[in-house]
PDB file of C-alpha atoms in Angstrom:
ATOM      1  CA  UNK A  23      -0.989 -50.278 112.949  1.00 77.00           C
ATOM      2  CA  UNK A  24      -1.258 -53.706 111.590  1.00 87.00           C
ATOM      3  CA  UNK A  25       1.245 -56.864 111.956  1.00 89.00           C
ATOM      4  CA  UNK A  26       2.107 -56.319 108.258  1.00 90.00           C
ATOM      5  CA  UNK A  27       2.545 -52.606 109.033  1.00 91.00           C
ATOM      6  CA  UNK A  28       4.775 -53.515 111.936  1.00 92.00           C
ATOM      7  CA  UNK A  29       7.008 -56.071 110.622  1.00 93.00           C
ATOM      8  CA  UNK A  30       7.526 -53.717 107.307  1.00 94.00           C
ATOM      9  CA  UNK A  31       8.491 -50.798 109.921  1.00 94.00           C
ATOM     10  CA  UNK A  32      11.205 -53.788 111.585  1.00 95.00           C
ATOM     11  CA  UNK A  33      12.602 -54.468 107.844  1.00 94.00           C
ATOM     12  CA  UNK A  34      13.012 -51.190 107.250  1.00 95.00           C
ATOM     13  CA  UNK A  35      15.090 -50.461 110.503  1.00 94.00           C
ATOM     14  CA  UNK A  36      12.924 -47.547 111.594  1.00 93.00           C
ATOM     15  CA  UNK A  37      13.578 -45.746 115.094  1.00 92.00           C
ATOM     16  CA  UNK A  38      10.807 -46.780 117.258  1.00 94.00           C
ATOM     17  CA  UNK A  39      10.034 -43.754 119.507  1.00 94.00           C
ATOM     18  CA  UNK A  40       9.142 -43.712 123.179  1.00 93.00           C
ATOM     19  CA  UNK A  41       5.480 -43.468 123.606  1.00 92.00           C
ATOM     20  CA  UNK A  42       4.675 -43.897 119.967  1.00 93.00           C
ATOM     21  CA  UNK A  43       2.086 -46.354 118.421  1.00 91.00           C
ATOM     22  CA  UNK A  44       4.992 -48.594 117.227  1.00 92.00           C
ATOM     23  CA  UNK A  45       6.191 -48.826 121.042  1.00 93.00           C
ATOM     24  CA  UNK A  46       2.282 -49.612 121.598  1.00 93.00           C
ATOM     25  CA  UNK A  47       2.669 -52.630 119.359  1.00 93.00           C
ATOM     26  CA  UNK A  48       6.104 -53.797 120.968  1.00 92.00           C
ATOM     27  CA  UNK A  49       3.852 -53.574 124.546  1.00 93.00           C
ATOM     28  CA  UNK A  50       0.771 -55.510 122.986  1.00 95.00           C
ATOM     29  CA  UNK A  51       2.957 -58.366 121.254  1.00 95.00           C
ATOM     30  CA  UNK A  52       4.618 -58.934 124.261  1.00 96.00           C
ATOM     31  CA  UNK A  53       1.875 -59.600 126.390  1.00 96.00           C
ATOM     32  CA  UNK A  54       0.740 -62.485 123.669  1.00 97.00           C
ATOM     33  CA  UNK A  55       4.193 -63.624 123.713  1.00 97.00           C
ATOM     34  CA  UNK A  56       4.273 -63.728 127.954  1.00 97.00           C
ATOM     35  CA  UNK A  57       0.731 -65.966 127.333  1.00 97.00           C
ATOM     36  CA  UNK A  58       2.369 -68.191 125.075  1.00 98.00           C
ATOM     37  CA  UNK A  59       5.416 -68.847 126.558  1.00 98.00           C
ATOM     38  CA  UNK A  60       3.887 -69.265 129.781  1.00 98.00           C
ATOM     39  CA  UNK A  61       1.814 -72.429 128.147  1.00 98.00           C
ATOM     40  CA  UNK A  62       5.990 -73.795 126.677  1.00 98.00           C
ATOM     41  CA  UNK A  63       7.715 -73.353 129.726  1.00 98.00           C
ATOM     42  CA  UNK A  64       4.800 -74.158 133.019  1.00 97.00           C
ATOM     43  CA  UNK A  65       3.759 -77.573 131.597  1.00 96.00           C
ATOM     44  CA  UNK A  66       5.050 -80.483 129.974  1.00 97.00           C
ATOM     45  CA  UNK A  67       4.520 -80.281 126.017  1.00 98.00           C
ATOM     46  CA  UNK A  68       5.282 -83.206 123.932  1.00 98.00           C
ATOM     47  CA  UNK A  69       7.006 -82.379 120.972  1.00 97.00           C
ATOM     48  CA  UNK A  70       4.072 -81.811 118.535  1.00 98.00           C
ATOM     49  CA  UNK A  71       2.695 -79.504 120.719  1.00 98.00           C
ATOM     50  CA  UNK A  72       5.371 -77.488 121.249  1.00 98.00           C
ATOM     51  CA  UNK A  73       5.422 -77.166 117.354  1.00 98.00           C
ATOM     52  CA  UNK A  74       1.716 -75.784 117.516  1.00 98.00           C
ATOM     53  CA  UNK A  75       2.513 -73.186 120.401  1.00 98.00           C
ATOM     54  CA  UNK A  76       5.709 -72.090 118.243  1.00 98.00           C
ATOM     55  CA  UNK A  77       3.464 -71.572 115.302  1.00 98.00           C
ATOM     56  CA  UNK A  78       0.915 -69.552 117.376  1.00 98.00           C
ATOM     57  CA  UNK A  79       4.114 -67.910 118.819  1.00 98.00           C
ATOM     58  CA  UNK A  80       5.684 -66.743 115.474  1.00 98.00           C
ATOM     59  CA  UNK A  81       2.013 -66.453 113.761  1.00 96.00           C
ATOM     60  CA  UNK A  82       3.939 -69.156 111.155  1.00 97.00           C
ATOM     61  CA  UNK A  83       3.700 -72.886 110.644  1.00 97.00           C
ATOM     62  CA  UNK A  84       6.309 -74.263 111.461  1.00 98.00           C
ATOM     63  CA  UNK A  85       8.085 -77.667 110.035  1.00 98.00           C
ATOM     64  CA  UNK A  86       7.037 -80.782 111.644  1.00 98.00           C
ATOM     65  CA  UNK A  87      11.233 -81.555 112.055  1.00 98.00           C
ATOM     66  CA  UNK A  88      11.847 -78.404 114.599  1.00 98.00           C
ATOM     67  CA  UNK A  89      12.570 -79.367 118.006  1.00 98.00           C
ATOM     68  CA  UNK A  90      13.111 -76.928 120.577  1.00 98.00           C
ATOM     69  CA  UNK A  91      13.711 -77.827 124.711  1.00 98.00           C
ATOM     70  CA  UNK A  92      11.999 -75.351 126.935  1.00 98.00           C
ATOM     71  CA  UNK A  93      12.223 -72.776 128.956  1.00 98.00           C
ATOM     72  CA  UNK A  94      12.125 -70.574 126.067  1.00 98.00           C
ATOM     73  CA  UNK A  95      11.497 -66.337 126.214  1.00 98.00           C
ATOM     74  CA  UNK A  96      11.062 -63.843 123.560  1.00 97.00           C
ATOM     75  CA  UNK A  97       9.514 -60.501 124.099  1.00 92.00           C
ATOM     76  CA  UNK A  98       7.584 -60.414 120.461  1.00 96.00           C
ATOM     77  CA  UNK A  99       7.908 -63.608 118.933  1.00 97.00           C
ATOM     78  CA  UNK A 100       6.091 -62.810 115.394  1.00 97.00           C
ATOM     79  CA  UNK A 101       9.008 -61.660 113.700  1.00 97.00           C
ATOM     80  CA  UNK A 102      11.486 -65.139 114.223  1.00 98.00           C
ATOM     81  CA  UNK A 103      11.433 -67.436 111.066  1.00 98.00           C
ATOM     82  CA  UNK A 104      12.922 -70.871 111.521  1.00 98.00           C
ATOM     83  CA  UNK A 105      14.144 -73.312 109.032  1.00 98.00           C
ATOM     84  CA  UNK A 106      13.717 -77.023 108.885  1.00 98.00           C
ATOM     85  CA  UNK A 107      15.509 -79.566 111.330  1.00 98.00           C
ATOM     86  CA  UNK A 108      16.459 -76.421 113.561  1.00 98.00           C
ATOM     87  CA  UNK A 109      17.228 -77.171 117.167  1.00 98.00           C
ATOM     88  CA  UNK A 110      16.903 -74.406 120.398  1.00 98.00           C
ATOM     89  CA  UNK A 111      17.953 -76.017 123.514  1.00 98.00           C
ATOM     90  CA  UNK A 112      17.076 -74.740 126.427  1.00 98.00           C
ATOM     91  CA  UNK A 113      16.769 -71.542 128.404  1.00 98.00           C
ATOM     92  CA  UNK A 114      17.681 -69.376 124.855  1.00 98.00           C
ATOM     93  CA  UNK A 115      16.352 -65.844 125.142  1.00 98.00           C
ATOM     94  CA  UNK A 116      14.941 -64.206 121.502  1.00 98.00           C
ATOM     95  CA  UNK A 117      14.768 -60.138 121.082  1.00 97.00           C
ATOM     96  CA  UNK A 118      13.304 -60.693 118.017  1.00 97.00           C
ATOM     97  CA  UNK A 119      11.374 -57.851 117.475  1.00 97.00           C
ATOM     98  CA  UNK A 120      14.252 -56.546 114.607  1.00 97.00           C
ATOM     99  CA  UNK A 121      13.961 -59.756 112.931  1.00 98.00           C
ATOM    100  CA  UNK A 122      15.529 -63.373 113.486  1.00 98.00           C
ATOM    101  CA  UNK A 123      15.700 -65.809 110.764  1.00 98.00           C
ATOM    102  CA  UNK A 124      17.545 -68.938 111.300  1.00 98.00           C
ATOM    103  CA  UNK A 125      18.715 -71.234 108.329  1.00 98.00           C
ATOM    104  CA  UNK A 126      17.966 -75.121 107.798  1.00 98.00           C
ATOM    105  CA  UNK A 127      19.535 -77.916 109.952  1.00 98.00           C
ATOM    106  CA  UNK A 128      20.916 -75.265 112.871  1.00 98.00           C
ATOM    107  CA  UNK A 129      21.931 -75.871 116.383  1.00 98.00           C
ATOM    108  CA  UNK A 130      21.331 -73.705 119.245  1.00 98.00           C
ATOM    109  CA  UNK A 131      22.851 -74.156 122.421  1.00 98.00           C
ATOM    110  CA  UNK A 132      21.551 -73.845 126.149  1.00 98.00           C
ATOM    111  CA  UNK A 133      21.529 -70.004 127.169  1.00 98.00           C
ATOM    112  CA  UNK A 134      21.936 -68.361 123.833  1.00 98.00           C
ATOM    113  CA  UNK A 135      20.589 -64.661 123.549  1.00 98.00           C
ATOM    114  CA  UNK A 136      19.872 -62.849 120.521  1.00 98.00           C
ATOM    115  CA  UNK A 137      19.282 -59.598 120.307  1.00 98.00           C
ATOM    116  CA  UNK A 138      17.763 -57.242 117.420  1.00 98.00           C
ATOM    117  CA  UNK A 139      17.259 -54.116 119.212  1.00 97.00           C
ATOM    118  CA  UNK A 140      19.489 -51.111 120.524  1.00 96.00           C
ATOM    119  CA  UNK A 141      18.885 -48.135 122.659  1.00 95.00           C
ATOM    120  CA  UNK A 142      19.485 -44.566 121.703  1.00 93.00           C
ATOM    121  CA  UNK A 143      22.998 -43.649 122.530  1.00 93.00           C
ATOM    122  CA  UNK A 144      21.930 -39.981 123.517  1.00 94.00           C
ATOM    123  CA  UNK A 145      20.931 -39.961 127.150  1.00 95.00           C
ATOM    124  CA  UNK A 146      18.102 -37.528 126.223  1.00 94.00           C
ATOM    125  CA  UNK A 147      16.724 -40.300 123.788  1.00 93.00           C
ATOM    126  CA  UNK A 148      17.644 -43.388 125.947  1.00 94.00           C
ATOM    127  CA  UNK A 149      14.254 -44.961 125.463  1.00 94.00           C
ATOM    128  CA  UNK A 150      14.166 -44.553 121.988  1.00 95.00           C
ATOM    129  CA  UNK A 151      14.972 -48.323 119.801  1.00 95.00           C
ATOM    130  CA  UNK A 152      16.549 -49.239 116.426  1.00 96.00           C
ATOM    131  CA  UNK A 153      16.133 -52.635 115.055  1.00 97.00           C
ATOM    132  CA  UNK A 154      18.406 -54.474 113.382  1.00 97.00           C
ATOM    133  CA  UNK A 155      17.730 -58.111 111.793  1.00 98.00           C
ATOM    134  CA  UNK A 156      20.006 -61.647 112.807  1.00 98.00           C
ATOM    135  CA  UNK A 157      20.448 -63.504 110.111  1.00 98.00           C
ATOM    136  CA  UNK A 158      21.631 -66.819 111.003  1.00 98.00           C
ATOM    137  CA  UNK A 159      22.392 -69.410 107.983  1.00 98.00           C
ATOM    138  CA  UNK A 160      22.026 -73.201 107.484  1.00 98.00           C
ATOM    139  CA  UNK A 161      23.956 -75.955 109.304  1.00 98.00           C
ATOM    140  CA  UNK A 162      25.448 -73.314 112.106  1.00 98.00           C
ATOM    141  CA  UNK A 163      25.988 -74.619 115.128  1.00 98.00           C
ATOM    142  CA  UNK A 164      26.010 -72.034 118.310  1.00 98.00           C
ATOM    143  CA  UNK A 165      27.722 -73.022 121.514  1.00 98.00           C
ATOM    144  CA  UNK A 166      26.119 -72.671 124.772  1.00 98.00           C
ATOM    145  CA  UNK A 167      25.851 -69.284 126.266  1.00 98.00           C
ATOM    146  CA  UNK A 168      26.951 -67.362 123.350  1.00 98.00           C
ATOM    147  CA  UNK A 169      25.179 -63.379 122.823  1.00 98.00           C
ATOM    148  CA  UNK A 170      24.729 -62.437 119.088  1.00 98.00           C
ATOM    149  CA  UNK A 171      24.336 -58.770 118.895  1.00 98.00           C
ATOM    150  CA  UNK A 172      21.626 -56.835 116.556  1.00 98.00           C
ATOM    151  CA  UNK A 173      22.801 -56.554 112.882  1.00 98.00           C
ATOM    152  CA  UNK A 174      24.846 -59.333 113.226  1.00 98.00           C
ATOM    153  CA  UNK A 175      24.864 -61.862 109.533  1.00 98.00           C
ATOM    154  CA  UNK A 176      26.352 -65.700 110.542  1.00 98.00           C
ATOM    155  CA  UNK A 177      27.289 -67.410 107.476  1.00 98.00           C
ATOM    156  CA  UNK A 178      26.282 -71.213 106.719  1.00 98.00           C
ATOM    157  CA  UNK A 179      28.102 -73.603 108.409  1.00 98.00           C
ATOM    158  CA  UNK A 180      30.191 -71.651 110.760  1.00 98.00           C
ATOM    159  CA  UNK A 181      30.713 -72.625 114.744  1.00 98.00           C
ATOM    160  CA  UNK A 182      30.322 -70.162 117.175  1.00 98.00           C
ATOM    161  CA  UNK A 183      32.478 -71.344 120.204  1.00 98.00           C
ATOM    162  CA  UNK A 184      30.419 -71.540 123.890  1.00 98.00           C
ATOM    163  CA  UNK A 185      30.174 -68.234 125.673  1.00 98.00           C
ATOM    164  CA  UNK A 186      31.067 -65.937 122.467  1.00 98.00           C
ATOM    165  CA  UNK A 187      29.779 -62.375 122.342  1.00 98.00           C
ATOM    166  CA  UNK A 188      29.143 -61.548 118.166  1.00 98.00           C
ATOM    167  CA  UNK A 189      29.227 -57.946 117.685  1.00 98.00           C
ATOM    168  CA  UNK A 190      30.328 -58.743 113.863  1.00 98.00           C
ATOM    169  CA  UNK A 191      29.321 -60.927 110.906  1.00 98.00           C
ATOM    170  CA  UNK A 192      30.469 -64.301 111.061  1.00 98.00           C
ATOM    171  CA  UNK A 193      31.746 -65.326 107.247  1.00 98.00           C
ATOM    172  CA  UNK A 194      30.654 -68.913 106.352  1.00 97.00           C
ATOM    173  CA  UNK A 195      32.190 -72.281 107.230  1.00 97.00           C
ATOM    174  CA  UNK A 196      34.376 -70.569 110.213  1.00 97.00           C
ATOM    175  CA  UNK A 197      35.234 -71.086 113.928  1.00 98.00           C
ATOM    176  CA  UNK A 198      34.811 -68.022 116.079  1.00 98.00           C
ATOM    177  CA  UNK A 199      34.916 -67.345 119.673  1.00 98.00           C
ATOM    178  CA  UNK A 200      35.976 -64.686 122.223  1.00 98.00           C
ATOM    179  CA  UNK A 201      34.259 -61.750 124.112  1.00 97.00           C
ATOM    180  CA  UNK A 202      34.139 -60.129 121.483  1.00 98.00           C
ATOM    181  CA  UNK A 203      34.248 -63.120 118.664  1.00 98.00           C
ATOM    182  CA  UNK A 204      36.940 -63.739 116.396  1.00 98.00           C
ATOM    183  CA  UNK A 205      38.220 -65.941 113.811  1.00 97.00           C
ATOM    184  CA  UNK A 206      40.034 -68.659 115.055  1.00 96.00           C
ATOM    185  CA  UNK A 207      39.713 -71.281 112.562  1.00 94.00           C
ATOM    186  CA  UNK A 208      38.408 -71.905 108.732  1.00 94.00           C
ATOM    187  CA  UNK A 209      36.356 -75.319 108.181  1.00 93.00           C
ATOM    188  CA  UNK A 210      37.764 -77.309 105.586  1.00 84.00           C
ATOM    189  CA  UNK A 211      34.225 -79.052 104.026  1.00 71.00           C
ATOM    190  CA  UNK A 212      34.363 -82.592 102.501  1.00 56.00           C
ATOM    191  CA  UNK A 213      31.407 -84.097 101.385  1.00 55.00           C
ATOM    192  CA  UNK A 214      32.033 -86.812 103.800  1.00 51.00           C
ATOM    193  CA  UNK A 215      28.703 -86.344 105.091  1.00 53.00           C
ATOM    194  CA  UNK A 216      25.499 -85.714 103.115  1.00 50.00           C
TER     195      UNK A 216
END
């Protein structure tokens, strides 16, 4: 199984079975992403390079305007797609194998987690995975310590209040927060900055 074949087996949601060659390809991309993270988080990287190591990370180029403060960990790293003038602060944790994409001009706060995968629910199966995609769109701003669960859509310009658990999608321009996270406000938009 190729990357193409892989990532077209994450889009499609398929169940990836305990000891199958899909779970082979979860084990193998995680050891490149332990190599690679080890490089962002054990030295000093100026800002370019951390760029380069995020591209070698994702297996994408990625914008010159990205800015990310380490420690950083993902377990697979080639299926996150970032957007221009996006910010990760530091000590975020990516399960991106199910797919991340985050949106243009987005803020991530210290300690985030996002997580694309699930476990079987039947004991029998425990080991068993389904992927689901995050979708997270432009000018969103996530507070620190906040847990976005797999399948979870956040529209553009919403707030997701520091230490929020999203089980649910997150409509656009709205405040939510809570364990789990709710509505708690609507954001009026005036073009008052451009």
């Amino acid at each position: 199984m190729d990357m193409n074949e892989f990532l077209k087996a994450m889009k499609e949601q398929q169940p990836v079975v305990a000891g199958s060659k899909l779970m082979e390809i979860f084990h193998k991309l995680s050891q490149e992403a332990l190599k690679i993270t080890a490089k962002i988080n054990n030295q000093y990287n100026t800002p370019e390079e951390i760029i380069k190591l995020f591209s070698e990370l994702t297996g994408k180029e990625i914008d010159a305007s990205f800015r990310m403060f380490p420690p950083f960990y993902t377990d697979c790293g080639k299926n996150i797609t970032v957007g221009k003038n996006v910010f990760i602060n530091a000590c975020c944790r990516f399960q991106d194998q199910g797919g991340i994409t985050i949106g243009d001009n987005t803020l991530i706060g210290h300690n985030t987690t996002i997580v694309t995968l699930n476990h079987d629910f039947n004991p029998d199966c425990r080991a068993n995975i389904t992927p689901k995609p995050v979708v997270i769109g432009e000018k969103v701003w996530i507070g620190s310590d906040c847990t976005i669960l797999p399948g979870v859509t956040i529209g553009d310009g919403a707030i997701i209040g520091a230490g929020s658990v999203v089980t649910k999608s997150v409509p656009q321009n709205t405040i939510v927060a809570g364990n789990p996270a709710v509505i708690i406000k609507e954001i009026e938009t005036i073009n008052q900055h451009k």
